[in-house]
Coordinates of C-alpha atoms in Angstrom, one line a residue:
Chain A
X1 CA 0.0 0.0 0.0
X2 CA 2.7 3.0 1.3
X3 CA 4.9 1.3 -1.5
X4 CA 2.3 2.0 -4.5
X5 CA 1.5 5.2 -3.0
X6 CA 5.3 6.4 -3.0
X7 CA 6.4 4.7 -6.5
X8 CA 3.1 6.5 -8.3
X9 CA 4.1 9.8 -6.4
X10 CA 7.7 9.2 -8.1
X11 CA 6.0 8.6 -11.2
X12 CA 4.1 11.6 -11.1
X13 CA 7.3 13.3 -10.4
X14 CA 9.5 11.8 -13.0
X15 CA 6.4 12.8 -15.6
X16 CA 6.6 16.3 -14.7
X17 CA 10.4 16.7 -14.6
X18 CA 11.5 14.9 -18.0
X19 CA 8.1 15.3 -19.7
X20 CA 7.8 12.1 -20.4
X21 CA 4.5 11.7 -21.5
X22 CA 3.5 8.2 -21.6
X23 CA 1.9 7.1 -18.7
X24 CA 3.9 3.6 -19.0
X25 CA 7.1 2.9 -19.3
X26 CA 10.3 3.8 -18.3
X27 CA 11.4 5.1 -21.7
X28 CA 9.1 5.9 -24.8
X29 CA 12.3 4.3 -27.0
X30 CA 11.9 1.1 -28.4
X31 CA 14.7 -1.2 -29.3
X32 CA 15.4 -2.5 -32.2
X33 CA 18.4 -3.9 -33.1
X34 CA 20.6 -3.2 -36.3
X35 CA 17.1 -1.5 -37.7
X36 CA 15.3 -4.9 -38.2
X37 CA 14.8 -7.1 -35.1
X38 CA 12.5 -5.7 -32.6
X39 CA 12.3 -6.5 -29.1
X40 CA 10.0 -6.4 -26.7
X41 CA 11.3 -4.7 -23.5
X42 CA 8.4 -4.4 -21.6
X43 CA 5.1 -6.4 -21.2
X44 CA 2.3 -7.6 -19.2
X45 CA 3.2 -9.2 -15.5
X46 CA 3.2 -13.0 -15.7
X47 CA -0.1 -14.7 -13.7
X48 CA 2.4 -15.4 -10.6
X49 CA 3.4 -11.9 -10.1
X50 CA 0.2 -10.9 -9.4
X51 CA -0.3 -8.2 -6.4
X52 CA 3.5 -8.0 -6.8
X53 CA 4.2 -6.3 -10.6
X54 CA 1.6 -5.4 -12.8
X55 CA 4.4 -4.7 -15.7
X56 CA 7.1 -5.9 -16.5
X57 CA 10.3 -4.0 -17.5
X58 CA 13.9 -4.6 -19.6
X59 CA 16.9 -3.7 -17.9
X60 CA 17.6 -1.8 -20.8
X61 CA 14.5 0.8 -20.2
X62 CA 16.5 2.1 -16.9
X63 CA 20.0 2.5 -19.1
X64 CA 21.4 5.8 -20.3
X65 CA 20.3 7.0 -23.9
X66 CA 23.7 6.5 -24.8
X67 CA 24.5 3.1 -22.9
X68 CA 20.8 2.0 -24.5
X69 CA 22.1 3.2 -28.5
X70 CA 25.4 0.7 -28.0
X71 CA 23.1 -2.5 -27.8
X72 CA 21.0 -1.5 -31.2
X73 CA 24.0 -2.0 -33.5
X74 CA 25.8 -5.2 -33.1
X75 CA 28.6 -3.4 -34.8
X76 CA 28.7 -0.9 -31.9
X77 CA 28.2 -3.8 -29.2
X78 CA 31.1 -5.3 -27.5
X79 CA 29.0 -8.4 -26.5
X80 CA 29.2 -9.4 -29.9
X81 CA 33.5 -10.0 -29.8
X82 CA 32.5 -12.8 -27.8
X83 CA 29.8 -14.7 -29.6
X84 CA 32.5 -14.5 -32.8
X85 CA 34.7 -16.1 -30.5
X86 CA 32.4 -19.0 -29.4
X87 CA 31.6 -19.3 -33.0
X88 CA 34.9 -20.6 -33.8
X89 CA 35.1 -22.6 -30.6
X90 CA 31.6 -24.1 -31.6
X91 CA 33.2 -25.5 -34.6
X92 CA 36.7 -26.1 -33.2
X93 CA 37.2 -30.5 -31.8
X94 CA 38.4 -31.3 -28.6
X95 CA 38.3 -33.5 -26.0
X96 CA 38.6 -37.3 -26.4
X97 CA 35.6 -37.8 -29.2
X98 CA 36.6 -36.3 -31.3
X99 CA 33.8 -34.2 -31.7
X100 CA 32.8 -30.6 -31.6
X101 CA 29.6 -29.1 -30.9
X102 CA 28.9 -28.6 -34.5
X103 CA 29.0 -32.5 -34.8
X104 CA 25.9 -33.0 -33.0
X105 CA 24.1 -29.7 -33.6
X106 CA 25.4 -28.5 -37.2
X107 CA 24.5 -24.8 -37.3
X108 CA 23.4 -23.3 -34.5
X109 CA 20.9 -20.5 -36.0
X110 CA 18.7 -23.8 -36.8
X111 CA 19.5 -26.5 -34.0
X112 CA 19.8 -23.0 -31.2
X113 CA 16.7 -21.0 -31.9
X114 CA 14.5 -21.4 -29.2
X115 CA 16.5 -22.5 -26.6
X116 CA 17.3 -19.6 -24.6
X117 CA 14.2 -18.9 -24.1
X118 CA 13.3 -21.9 -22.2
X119 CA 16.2 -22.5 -20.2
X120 CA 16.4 -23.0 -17.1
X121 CA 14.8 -26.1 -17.8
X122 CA 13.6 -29.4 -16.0
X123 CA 15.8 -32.7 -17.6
X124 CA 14.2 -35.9 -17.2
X125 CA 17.2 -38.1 -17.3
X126 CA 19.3 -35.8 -14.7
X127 CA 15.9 -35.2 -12.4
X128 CA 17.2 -31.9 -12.5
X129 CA 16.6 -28.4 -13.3
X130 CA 19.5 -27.1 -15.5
X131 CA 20.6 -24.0 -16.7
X132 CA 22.4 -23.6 -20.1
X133 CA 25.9 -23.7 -18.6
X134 CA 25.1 -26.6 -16.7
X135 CA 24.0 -28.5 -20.1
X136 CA 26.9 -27.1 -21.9
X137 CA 29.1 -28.5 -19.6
X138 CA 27.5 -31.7 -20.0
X139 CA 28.0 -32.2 -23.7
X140 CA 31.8 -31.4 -22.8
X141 CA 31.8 -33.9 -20.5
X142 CA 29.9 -36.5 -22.0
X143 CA 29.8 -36.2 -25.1
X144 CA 32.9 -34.4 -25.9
X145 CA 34.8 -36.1 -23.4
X146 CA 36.3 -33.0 -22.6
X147 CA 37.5 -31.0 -19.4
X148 CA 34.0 -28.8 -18.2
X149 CA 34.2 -25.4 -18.5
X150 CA 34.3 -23.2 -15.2
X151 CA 30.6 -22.1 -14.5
X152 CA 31.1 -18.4 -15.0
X153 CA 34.4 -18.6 -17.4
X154 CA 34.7 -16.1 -20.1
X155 CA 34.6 -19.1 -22.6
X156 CA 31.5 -20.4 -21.1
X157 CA 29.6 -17.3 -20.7
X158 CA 31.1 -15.9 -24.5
X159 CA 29.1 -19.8 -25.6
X160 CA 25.9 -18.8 -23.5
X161 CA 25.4 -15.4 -25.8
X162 CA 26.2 -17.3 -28.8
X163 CA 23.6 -19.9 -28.2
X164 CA 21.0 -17.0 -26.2
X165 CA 21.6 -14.7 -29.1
X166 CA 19.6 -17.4 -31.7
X167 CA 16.6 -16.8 -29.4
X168 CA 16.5 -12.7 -29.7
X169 CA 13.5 -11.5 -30.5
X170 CA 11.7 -14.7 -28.8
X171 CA 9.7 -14.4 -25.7
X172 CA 10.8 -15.9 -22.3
X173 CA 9.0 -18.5 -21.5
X174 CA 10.6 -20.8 -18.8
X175 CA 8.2 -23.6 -17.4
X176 CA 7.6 -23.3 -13.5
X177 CA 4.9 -25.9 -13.1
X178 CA 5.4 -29.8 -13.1
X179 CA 8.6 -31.2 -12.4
X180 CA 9.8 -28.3 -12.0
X181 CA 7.5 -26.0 -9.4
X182 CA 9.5 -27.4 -6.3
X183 CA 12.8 -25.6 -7.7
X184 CA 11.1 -22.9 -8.8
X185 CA 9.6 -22.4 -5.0
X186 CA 13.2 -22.6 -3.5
X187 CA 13.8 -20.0 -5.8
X188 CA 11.4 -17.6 -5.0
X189 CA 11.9 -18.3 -0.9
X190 CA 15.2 -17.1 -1.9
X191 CA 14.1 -13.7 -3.5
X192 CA 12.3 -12.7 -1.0
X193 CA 14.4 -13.2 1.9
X194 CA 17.2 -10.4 3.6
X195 CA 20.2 -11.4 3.4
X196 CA 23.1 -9.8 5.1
X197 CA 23.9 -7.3 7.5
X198 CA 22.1 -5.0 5.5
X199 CA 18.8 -7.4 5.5
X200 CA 18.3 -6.6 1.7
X201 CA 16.8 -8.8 -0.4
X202 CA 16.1 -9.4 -4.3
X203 CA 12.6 -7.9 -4.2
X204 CA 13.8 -4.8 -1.9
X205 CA 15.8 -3.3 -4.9
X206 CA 14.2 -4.8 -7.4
X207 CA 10.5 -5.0 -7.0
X208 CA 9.4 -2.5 -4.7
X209 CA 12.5 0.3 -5.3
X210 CA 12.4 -0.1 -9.6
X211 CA 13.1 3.4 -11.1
X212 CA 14.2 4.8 -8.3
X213 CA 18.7 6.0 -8.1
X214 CA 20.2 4.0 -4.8
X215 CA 22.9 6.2 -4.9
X216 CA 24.5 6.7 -8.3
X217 CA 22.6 3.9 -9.3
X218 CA 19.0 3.9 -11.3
X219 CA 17.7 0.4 -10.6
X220 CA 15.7 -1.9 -12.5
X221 CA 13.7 -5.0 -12.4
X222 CA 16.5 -6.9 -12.4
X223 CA 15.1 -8.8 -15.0
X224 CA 17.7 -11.7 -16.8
X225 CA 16.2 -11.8 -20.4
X226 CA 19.5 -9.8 -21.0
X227 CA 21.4 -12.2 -20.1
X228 CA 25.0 -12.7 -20.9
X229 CA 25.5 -9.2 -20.3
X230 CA 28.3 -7.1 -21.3
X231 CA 28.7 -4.7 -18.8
X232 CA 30.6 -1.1 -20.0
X233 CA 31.7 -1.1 -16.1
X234 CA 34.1 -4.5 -16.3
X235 CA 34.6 -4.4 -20.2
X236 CA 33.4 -8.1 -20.4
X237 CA 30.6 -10.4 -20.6
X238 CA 28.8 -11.1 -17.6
X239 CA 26.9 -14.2 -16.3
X240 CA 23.6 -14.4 -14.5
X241 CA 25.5 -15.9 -11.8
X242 CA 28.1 -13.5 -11.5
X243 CA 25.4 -10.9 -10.9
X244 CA 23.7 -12.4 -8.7
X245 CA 26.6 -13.5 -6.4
X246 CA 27.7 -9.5 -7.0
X247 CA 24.1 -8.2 -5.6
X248 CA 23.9 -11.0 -2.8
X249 CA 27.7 -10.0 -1.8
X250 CA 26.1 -5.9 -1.7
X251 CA 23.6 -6.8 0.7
X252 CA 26.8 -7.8 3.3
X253 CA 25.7 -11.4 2.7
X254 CA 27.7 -14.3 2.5
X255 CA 27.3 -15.1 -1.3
X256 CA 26.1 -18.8 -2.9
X257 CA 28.5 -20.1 -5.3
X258 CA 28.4 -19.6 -9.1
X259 CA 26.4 -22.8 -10.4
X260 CA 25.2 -23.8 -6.9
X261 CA 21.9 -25.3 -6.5
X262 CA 20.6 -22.1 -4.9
X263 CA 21.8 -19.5 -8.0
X264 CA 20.2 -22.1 -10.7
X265 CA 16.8 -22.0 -8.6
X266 CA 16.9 -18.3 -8.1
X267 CA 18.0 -18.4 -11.9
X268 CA 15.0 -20.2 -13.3
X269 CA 12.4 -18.3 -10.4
X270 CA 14.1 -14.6 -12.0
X271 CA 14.1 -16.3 -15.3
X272 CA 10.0 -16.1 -14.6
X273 CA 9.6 -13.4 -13.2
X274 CA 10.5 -12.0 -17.2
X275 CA 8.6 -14.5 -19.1
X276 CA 6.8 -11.9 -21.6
X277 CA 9.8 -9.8 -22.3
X278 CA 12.1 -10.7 -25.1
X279 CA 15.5 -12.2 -25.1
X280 CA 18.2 -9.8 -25.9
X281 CA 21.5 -11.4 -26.1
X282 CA 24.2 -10.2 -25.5
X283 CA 22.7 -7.0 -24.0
X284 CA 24.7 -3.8 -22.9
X285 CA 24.7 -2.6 -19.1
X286 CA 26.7 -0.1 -17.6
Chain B
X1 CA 61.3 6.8 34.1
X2 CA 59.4 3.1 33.3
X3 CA 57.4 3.9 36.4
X4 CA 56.3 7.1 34.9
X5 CA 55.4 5.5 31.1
X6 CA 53.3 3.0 33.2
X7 CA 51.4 5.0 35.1
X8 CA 50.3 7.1 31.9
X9 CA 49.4 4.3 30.4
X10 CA 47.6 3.0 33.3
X11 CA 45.9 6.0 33.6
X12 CA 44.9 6.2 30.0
X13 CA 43.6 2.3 30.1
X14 CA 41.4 3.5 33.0
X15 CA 40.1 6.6 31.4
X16 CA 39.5 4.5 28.0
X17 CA 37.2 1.9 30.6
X18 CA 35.4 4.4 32.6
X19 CA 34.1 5.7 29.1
X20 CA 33.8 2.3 27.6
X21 CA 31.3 1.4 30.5
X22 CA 28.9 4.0 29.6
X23 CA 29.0 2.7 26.4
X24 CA 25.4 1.0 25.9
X25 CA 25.9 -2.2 24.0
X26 CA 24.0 -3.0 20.9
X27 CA 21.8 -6.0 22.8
X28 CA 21.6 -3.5 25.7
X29 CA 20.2 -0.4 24.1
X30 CA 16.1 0.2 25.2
X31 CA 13.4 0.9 22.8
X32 CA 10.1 2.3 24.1
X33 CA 6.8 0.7 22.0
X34 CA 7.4 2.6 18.9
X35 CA 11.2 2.9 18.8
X36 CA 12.4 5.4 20.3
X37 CA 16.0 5.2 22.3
X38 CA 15.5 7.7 25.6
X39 CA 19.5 7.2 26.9
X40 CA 22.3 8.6 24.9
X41 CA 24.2 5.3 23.9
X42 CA 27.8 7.3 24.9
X43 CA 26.7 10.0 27.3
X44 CA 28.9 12.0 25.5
X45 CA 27.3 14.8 23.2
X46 CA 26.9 13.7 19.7
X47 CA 29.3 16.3 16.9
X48 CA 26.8 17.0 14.5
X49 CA 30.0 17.8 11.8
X50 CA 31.2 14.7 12.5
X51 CA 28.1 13.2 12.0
X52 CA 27.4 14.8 8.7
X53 CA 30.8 13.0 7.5
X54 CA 29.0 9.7 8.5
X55 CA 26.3 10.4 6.8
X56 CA 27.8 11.0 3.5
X57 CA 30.6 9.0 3.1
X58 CA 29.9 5.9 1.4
X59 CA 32.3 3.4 3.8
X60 CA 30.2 4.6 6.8
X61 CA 26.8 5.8 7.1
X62 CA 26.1 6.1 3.3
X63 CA 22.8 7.4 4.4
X64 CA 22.9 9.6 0.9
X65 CA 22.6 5.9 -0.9
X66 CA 18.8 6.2 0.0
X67 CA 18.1 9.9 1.3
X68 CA 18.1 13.1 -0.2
X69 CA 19.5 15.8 2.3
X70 CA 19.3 19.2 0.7
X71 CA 22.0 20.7 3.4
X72 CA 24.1 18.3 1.7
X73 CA 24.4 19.6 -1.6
X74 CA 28.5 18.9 -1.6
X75 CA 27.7 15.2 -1.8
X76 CA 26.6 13.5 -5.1
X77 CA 24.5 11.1 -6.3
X78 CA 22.2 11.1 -3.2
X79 CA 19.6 8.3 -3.3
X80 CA 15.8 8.3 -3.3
X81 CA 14.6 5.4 -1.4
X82 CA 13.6 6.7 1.8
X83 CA 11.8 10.3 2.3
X84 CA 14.4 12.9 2.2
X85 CA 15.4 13.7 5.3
X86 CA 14.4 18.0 5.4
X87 CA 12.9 18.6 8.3
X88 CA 14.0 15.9 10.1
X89 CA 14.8 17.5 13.1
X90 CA 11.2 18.9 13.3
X91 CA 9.4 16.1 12.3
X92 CA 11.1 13.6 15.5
X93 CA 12.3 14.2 18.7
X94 CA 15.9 13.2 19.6
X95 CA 15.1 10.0 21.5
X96 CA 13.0 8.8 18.1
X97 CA 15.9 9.5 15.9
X98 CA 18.2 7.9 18.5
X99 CA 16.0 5.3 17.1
X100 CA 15.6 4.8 14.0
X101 CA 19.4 5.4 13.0
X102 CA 20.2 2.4 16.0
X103 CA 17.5 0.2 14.5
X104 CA 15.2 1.5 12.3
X105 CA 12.3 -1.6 12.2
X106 CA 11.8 -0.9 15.7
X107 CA 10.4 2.4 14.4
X108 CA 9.1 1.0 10.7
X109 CA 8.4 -2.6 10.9
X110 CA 9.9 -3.9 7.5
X111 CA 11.6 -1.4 7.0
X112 CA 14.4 -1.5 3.7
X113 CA 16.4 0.7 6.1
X114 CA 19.2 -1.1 7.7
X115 CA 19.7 -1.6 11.3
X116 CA 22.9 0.7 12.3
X117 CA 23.4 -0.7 16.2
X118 CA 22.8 -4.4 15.7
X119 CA 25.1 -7.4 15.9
X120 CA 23.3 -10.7 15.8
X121 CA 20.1 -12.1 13.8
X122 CA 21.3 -12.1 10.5
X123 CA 20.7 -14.3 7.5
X124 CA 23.9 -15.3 5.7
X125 CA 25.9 -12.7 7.6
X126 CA 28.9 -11.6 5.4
X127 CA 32.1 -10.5 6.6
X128 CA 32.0 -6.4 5.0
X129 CA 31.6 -6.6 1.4
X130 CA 33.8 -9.5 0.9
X131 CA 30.9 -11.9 0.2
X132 CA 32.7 -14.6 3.1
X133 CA 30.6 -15.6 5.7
X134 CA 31.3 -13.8 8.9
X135 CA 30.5 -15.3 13.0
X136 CA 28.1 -13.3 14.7
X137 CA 28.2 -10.9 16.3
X138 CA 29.0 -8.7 13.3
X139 CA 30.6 -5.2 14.7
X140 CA 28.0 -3.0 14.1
X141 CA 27.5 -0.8 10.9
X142 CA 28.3 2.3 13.1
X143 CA 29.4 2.5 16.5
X144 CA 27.7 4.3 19.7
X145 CA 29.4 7.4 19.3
X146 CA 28.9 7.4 15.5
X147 CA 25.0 7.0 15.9
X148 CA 25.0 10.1 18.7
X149 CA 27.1 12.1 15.9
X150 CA 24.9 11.5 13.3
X151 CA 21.7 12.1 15.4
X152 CA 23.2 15.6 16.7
X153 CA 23.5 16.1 12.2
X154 CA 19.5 14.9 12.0
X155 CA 18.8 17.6 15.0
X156 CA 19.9 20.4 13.1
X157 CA 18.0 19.7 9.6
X158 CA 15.1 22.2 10.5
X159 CA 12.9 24.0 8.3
X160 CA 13.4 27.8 9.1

């Protein structure tokens, strides 16, 4: 109640002092990238975010005019030096088999599209809800018969955008019912609980505070359809992980680990918490 | 000559306790039903300057990360997550402010605002911003003399 009174009092204001117009939205931009693929960066609340967010926003709607212009061009967007690089990795053998990932999955604009979007995902054979590096991994391992890749590596993460990156344009739309719903719960305990000696948690920031500077900063949804990030801040691509364990560690917590059981269910409850908006890989962040 | 170093010292330990005594320790402090804090945590008068230091510098206070305190106009990037904090002085006695900057959910229950003078009760308490875990108790965000400091600042944000 005292939180939707305060944020439409800060909407009012930020009408009145940029002009803004439009009663929605954080921006009236729209992005489209290289001038042909459209994205949607902000959309109806999922059902399960009722009483809690009625729309749901892009990270990129809270960015800078000019940090928001670097992610319409790929030529402009450094995110894209990565996915060149996990091109020729796709396609390079190693590991005892012989094999590459091209072997099994050819070209990935065909045997990729889709995937992103979807992921994190229950498996049937593992019981287990994986995330994209976590089924990377296990092709290296065994198929490839290769070493696994370190869960927030810059070769693993540069692999992530090339395979999110065949899903832009495409609507999140992870599944958090069946075999999957008891993850997905952990997941969302874990949101919604202060961590740290600063007894912050997810939804502090990032659901009731959205648009509003904490400091220097102008925060978001903290939404992860962006996801690999490059972030103009570290000069590298960025995993869902890495910010997670980076928010967690702000809060004067004592972080989860990259890849543990707790970051994939927070990943896939996140993950849902954007199912509308579109996936933008490899996004731009400051 | 020894004699004499020991004695100063001795003198200085003692002096160092006496005050330390008065100290009121986090789990010690006493909140009335709404959160106010009647005893100074120090009995020492809170610096108000020194207080304003706290208050905007981001390794201490960093009460700018969420207020907006137009006195402040030196310091950038102030935050708007909580109501700026104008007025302040008029708006609460001393003994409530004593309160809210020691704990504020005594005062707000739920409060986002962190809890300055507190030292066990955590979640995953982390030791500073290293993201290792840490053994309670934690030392607090801001110690006694640090909360009467910033609370002598609060006192003087008045509206003419």
């Amino acid at each position: 109640m005292k939180t939707t009174s305060l944020k439409t009092m800060i909407c009012t204001a930020a009408m009145l002092t940029l002009g803004a117009g439009a009663a929605a939205g954080q921006t009236d931009e729209k992005l489209v990238i290289n001038g042909e693929t459209e994205i949607i960066t902000e959309a109806p609340a999922p059902a399960h975010l009722e009483g809690a967010l009625d729309t749901i926003y892009s990270g990129w709607e809270f960015r800078s005019p000019t940090t928001r212009a670097v992610q319409m061009d790929d030529f402009d967007n450094p995110g894209m030096i990565f996915v060149d690089k996990a091109r020729q990795v796709w396609n390079t053998v190693d590991g005892t088999e012989g094999k590459s990932c091209a072997s099994c999955h050819d070209d990935p604009a065909d045997s990729m599209k889709g995937v992103r979007a979807v992921y994190p995902k229950w498996n049937e054979d593992a019981q287990e809800v994986r995330t994209l590096e976590m089924q990377i991994n296990d092709c290296r391992t065994d198929r490839m018969g290769a070493e696994a890749w370190g869960y927030t590596d810059t070769g693993m993460t540069s692999m992530v955008a090339l395979i999110s990156l065949q899903s832009r344009g495409m609507p999140v739309d992870v599944a958090i019912d069946g075999p999957a719903q008891s993850t997905w719960e952990k997941g969302k305990e874990l949101y919604y609980t202060r961590t740290g000696q600063l007894e912050l948690s997810c939804a502090n920031c990032h659901e009731d505070h959205y648009g509003d500077m904490i400091r220097a900063d102008h925060l978001s949804q903290g939404q992860i359809n962006g996801f690999p990030v490059y972030r103009l801040k570290n000069a590298k691509l960025n995993a869902v992980h890495s910010r997670f364990k980076g928010c967690v560690r702000d809060t004067r917590a004592e972080t989860y680990k990259p890849g543990s059981p707790e970051f994939v269910a927070l990943e896939l409850y996140v993950a849902s918490r954007g199912n509308g908006l579109d996936v933008e890989a490899p996004s731009v962040r400051n | 000559m020894n004699r004499a170093i020991m004695s100063a010292v001795c003198v200085a330990a003692s002096v160092g306790a006496a005050s330390a005594a008065e100290v009121v320790a986090p789990k010690d402090v006493q909140y009335g039903e709404y959160g106010a804090v009647e005893q100074s945590l120090t009995g020492q008068a809170g610096d108000s300057a020194a207080g304003r230091k706290v208050m905007g510098t981001k390794s201490l206070g960093n009460c700018v990360a969420c207020h907006v305190i137009s006195e402040m106009d030196d310091v950038a990037f102030q935050g708007e997550i909580g109501p700026p904090l104008d007025g302040a002085g008029d708006r609460w006695s001393e003994a409530e402010l004593r309160g809210i900057v020691a704990d504020a959910k005594k005062t707000f229950p739920e409060s986002m605002m962190p809890s300055f003078y507190k030292t066990t009760g955590y979640i995953r308490p982390g030791k500073g911003f290293t993201g290792k875990a840490a053994e309670e108790p934690l030392p607090p965000l801001l110690t006694a003399q640090q909360i009467e400091d910033v609370v002598a600042y609060l006192m003087t944000l008045k509206y003419e």
